[in-house]
PDB file of C-alpha atoms in Angstrom:
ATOM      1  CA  UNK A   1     148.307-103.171 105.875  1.00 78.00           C
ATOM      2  CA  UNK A   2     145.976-104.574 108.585  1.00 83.00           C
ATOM      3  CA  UNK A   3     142.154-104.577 108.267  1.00 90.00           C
ATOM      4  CA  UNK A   4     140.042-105.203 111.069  1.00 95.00           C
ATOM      5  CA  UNK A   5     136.554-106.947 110.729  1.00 96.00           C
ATOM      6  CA  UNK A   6     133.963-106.596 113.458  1.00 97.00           C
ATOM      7  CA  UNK A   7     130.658-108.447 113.962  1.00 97.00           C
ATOM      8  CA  UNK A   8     127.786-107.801 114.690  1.00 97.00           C
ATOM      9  CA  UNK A   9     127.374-104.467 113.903  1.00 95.00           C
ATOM     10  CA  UNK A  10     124.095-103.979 115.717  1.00 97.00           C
ATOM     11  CA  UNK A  11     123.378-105.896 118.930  1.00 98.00           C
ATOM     12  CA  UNK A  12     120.514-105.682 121.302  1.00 98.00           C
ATOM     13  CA  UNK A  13     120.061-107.523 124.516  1.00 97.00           C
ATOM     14  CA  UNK A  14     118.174-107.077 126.923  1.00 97.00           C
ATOM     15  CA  UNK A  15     119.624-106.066 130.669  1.00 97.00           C
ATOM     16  CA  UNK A  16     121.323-108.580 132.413  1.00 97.00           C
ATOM     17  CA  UNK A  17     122.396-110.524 129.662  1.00 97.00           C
ATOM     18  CA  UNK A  18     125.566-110.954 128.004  1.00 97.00           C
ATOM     19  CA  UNK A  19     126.891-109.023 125.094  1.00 98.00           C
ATOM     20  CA  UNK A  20     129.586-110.584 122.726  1.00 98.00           C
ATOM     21  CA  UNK A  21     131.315-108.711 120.162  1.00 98.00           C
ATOM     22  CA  UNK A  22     134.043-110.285 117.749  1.00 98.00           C
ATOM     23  CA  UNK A  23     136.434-109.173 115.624  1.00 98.00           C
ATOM     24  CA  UNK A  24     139.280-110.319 113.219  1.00 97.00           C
ATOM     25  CA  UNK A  25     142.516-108.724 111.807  1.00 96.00           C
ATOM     26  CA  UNK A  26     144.610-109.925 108.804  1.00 94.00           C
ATOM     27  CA  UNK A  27     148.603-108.530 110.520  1.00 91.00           C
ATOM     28  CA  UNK A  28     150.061-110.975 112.282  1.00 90.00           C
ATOM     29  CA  UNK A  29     152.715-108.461 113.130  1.00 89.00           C
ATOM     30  CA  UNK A  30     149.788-106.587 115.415  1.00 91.00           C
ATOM     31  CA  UNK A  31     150.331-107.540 119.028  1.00 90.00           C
ATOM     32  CA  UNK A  32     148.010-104.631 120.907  1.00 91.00           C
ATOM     33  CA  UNK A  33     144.247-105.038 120.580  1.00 94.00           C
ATOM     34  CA  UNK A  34     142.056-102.422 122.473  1.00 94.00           C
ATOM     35  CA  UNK A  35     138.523-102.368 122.673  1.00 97.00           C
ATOM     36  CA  UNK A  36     136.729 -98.428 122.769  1.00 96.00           C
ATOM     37  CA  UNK A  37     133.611 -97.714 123.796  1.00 96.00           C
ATOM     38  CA  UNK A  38     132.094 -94.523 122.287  1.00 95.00           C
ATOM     39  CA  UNK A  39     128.923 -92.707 123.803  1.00 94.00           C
ATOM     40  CA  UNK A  40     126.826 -90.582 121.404  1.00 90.00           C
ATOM     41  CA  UNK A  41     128.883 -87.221 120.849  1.00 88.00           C
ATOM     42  CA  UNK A  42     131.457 -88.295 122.746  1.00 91.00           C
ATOM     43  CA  UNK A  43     135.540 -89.428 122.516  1.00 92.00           C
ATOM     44  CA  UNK A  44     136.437 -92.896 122.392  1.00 93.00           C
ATOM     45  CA  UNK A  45     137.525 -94.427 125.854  1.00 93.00           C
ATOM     46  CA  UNK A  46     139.852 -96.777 126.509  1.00 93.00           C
ATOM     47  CA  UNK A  47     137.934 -99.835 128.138  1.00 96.00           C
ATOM     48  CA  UNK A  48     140.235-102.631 128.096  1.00 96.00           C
ATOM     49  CA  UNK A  49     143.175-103.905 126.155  1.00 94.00           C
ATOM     50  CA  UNK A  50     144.923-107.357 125.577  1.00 93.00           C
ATOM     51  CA  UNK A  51     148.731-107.895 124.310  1.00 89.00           C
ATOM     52  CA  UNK A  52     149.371-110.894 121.943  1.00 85.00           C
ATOM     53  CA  UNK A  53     150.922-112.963 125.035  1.00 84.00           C
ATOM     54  CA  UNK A  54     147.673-113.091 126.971  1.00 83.00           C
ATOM     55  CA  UNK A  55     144.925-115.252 126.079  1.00 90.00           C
ATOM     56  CA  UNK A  56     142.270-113.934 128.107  1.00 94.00           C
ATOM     57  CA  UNK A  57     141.790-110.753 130.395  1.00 94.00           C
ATOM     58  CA  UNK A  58     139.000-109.728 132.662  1.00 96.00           C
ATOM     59  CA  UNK A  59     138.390-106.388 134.863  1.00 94.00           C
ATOM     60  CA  UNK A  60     135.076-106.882 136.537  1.00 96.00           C
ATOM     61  CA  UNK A  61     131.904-107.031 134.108  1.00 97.00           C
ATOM     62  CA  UNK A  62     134.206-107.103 130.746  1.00 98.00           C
ATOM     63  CA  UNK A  63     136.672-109.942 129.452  1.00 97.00           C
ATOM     64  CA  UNK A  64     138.667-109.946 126.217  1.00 97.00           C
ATOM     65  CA  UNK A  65     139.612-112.687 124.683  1.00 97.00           C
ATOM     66  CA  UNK A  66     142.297-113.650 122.076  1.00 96.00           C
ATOM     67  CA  UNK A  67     142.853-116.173 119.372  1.00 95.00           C
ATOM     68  CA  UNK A  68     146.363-114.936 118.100  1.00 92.00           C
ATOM     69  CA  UNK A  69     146.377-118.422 115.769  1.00 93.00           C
ATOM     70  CA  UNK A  70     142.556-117.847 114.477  1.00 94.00           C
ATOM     71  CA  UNK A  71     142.994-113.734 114.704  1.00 95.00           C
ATOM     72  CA  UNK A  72     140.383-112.932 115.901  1.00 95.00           C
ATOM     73  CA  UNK A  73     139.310-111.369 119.639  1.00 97.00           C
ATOM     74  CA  UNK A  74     136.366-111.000 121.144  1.00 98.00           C
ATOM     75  CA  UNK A  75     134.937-108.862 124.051  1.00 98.00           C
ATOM     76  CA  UNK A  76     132.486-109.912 126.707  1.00 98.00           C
ATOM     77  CA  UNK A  77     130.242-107.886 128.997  1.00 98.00           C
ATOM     78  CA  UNK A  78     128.311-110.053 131.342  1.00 97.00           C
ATOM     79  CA  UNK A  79     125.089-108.726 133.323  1.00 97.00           C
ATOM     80  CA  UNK A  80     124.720-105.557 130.650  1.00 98.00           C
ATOM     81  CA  UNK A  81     123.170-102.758 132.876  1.00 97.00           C
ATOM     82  CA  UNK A  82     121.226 -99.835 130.215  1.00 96.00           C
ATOM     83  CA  UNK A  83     124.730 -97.484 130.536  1.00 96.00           C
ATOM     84  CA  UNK A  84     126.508-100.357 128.624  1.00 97.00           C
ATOM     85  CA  UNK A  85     124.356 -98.520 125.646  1.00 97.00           C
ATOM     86  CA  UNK A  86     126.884 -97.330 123.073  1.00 97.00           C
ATOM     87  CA  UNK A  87     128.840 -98.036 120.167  1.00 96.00           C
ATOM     88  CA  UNK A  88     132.215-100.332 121.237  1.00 97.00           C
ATOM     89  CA  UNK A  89     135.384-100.651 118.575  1.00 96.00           C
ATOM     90  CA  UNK A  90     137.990-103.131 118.402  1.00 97.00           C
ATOM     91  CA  UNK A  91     141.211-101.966 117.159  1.00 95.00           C
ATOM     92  CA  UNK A  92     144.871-103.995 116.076  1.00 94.00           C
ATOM     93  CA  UNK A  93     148.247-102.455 116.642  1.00 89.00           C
ATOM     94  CA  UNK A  94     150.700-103.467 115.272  1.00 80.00           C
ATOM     95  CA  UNK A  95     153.191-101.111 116.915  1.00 68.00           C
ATOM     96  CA  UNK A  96     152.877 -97.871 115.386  1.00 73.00           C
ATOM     97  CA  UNK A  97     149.436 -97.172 113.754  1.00 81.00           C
ATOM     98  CA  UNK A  98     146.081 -98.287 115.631  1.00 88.00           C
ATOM     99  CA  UNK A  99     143.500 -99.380 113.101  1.00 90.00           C
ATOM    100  CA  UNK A 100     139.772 -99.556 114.459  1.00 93.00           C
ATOM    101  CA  UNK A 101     137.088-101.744 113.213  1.00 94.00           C
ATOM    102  CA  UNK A 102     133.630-100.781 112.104  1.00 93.00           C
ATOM    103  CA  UNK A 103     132.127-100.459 115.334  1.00 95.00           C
ATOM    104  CA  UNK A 104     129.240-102.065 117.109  1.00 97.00           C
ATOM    105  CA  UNK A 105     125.603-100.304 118.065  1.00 96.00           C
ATOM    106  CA  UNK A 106     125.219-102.393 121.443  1.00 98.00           C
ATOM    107  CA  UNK A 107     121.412-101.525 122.756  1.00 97.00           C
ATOM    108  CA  UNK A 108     120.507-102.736 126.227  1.00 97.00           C
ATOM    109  CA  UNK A 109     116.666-102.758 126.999  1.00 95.00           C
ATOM    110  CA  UNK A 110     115.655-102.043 130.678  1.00 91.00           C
TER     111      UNK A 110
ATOM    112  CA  UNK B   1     148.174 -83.543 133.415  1.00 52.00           C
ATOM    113  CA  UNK B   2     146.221 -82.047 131.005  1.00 70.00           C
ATOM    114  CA  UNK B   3     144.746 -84.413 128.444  1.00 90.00           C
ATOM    115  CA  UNK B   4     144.800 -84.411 124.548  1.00 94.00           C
ATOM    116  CA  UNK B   5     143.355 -80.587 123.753  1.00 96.00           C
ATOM    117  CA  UNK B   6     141.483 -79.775 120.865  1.00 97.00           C
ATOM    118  CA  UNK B   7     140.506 -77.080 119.097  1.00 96.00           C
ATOM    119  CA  UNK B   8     137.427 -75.768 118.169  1.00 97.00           C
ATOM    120  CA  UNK B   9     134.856 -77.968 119.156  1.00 96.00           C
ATOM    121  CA  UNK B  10     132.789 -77.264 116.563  1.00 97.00           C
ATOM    122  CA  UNK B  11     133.700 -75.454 113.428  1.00 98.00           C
ATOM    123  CA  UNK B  12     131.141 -74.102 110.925  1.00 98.00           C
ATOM    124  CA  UNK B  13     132.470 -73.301 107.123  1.00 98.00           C
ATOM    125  CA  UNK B  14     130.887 -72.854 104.051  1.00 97.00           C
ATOM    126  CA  UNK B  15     132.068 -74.730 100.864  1.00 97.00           C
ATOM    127  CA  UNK B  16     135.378 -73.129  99.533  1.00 97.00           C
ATOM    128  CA  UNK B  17     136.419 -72.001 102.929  1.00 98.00           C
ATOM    129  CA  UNK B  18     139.741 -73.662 104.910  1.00 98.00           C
ATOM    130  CA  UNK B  19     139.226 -75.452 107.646  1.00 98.00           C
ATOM    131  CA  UNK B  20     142.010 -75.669 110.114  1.00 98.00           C
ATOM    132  CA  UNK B  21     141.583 -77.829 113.019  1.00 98.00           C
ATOM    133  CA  UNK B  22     143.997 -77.940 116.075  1.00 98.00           C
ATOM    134  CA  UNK B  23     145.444 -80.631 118.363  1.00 97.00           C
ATOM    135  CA  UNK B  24     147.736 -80.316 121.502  1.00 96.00           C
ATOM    136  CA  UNK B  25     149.096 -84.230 122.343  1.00 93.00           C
ATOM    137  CA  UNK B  26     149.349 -84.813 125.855  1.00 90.00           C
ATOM    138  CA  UNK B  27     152.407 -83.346 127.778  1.00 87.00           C
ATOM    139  CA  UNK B  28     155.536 -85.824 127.147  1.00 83.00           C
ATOM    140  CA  UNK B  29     153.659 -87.335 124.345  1.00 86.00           C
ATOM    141  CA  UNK B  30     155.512 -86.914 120.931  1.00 85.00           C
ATOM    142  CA  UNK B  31     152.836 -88.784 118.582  1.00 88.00           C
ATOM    143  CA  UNK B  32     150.394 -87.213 117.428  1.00 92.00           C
ATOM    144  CA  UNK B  33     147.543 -89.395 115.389  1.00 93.00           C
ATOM    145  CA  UNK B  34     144.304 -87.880 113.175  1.00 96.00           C
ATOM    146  CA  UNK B  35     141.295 -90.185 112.618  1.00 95.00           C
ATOM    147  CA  UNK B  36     138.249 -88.921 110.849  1.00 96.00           C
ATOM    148  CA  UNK B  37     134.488 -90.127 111.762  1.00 94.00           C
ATOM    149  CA  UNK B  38     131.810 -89.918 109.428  1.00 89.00           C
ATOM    150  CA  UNK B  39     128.386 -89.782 110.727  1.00 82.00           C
ATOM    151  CA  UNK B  40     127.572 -93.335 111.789  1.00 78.00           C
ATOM    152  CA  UNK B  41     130.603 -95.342 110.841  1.00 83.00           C
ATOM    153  CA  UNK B  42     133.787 -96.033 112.205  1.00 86.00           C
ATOM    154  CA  UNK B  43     137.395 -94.326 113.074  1.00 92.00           C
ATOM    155  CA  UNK B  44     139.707 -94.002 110.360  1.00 93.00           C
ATOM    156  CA  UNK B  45     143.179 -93.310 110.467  1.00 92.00           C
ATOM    157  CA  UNK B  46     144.173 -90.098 108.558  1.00 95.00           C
ATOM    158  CA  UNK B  47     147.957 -89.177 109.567  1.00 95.00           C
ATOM    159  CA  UNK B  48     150.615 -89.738 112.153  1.00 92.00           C
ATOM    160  CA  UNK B  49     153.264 -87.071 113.028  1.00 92.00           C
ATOM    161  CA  UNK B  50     156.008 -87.156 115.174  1.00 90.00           C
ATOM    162  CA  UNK B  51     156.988 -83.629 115.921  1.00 88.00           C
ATOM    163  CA  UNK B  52     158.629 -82.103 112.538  1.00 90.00           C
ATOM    164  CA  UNK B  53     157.933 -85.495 110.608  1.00 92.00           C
ATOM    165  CA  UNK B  54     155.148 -86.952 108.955  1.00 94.00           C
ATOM    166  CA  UNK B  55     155.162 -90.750 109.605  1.00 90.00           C
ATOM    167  CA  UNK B  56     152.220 -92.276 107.581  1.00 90.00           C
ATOM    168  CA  UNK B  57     149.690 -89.977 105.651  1.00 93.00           C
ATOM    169  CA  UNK B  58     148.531 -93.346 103.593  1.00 91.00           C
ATOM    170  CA  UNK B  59     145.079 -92.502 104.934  1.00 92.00           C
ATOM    171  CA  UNK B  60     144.656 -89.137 104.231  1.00 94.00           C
ATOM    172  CA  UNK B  61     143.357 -87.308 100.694  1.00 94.00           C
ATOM    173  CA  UNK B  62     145.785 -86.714  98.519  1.00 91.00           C
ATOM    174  CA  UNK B  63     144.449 -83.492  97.224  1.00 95.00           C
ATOM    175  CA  UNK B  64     143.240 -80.526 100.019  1.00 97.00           C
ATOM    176  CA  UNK B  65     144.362 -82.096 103.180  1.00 97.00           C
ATOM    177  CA  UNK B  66     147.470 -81.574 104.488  1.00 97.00           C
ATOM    178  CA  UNK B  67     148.998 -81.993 108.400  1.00 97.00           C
ATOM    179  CA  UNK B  68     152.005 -80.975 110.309  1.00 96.00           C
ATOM    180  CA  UNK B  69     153.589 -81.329 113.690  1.00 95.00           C
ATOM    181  CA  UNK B  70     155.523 -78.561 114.068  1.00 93.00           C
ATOM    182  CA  UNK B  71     159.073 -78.404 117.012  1.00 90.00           C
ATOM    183  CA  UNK B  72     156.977 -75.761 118.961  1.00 90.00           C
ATOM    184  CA  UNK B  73     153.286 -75.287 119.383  1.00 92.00           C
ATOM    185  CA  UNK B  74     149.995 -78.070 118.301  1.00 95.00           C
ATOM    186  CA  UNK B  75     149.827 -80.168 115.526  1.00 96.00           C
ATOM    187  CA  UNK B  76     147.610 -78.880 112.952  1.00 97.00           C
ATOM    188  CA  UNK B  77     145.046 -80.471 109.959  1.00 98.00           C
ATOM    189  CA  UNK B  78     144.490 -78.237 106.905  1.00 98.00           C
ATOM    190  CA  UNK B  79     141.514 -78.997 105.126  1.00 98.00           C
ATOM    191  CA  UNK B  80     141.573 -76.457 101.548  1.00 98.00           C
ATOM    192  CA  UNK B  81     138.459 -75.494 100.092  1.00 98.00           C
ATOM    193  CA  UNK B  82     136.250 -77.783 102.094  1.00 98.00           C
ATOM    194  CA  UNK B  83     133.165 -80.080 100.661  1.00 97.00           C
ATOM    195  CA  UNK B  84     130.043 -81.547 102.055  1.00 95.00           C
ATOM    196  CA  UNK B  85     131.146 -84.598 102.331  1.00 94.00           C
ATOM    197  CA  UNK B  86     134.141 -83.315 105.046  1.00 96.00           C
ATOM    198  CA  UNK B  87     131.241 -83.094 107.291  1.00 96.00           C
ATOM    199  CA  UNK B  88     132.491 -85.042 110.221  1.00 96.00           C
ATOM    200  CA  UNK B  89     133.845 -85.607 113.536  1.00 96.00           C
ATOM    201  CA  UNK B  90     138.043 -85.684 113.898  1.00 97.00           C
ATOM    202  CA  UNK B  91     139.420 -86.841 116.509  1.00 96.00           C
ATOM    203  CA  UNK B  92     143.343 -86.419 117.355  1.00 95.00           C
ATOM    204  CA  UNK B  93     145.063 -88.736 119.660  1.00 93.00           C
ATOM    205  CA  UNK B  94     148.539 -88.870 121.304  1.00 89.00           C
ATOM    206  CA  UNK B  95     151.116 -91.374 122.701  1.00 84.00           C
ATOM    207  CA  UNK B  96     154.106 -91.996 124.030  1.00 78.00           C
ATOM    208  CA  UNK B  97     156.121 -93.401 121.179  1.00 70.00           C
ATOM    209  CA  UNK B  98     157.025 -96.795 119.853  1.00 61.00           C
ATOM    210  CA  UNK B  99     157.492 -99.956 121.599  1.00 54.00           C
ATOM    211  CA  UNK B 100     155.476-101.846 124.025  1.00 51.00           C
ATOM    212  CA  UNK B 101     153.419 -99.887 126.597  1.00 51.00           C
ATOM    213  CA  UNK B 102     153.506 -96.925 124.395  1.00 56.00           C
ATOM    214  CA  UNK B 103     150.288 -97.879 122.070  1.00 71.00           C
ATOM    215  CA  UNK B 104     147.216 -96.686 124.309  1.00 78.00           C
ATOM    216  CA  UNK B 105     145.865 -93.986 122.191  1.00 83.00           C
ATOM    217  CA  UNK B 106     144.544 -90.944 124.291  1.00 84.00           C
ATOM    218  CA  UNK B 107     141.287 -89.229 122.367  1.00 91.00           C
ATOM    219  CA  UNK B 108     140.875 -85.838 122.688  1.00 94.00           C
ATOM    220  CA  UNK B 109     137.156 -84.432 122.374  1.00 94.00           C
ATOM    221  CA  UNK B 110     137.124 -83.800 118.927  1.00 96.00           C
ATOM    222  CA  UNK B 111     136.320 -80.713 116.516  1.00 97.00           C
ATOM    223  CA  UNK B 112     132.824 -81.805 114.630  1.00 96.00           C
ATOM    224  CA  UNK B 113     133.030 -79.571 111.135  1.00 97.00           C
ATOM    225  CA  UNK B 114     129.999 -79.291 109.391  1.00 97.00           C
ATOM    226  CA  UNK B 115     130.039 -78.019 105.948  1.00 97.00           C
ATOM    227  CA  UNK B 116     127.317 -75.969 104.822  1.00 95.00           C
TER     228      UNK B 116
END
């Protein structure tokens, strides 16, 4: 079945600057990778997604990125304001079950 | 369009008790999806249902939980004489169906049970 490493899983930066998060998966059959981002005590929201046919997608401050040879994705929030605070998860579909990774604490210091 | 509903928000048993947590998919959606969330980690997948059939229960206990998706009414997930370590969040989301377009996974709020 698919696993789904992500890295780091603690990140702190400090406003303004750039966050990176990456993440592998072992299915090559997964073609769906969404990225979550989770506030304390909240649901998981939908932030952005990326199909296996797409390279690279942006939607203002966030851009994912896909290596479908390498597997592994990556997301990218550029000028990280302090309500970017919150733990983000990368997930692979391959179709029919979502599996998330791990998760990553992102901290952004005013 | 109401969004995934779930039921209770929080639920409060004591060890022994059943837990029975409740999830109502979005309207046209016919997949229904558990994940469970310990404190401080990650989502992990429990169950999928389509309505009257369990799909894939490969992450769920084998003993004391159980799920269903019934033809009428929410999709429920039994937990038998609960534990401690059950203490968590689950979360139930919904979609579509199969095929392309059809994997965005709507969360609903999700029923924190604490074991006490």
């Amino acid at each position: 079945g698919e696993n789904v490493e992500q890295h780091p899983s603690t990140l702190s930066v400090q406003e303004g600057d750039s966050a990176v998060i990456k993440c592998t998966y072992s299915d090559s059959a997964s073609n769906y990778f969404p990225w979550y981002k989770q506030e304390l005590g909240k649901r998981p929201q939908l932030i952005i997604d990326i199909r296996s046919n797409v390279g690279e997608k942006k939607d203002q401050r966030i851009a994912v990125t896909l290596n479908k040879t390498a597997k592994h994705f990556s997301l990218h929030i550029t000028e990280t304001q302090p309500e970017d605070s919150a733990v983000y998860f990368c997930a692979a579909s391959p179709g029919f079950k979502t599996i998330f990774g791990a998760g990553t604490r992102l901290f952004v210091k005013a | 369009n109401a969004g995934v509903m779930q039921n209770p928000r929080h639920l409060v048993r004591r060890r022994g008790q059943e837990a029975r947590l409740r999830c109502s998919p979005m309207k046209g959606h016919s997949h229904v999806y558990w994940y469970r969330q310990l404190p401080e980690e990650g989502l992990k997948f429990m169950v999928y249902l389509q309505k009257e059939n369990i799909i894939d229960e490969s992450g769920m206990p084998k003993e004391r939980f159980s799920a269903e998706f019934p033809k009428e009414g929410p999709s429920i997930l039994r937990i038998q004489q609960v534990v401690r370590g059950d203490s968590a969040a689950y979360f139930c989301t919904s979609s579509p169906g199969q095929g392309q377009g059809n994997e965005k996974l709507f969360f609903g709020s999700g029923t924190q049970l604490s074991v006490l």
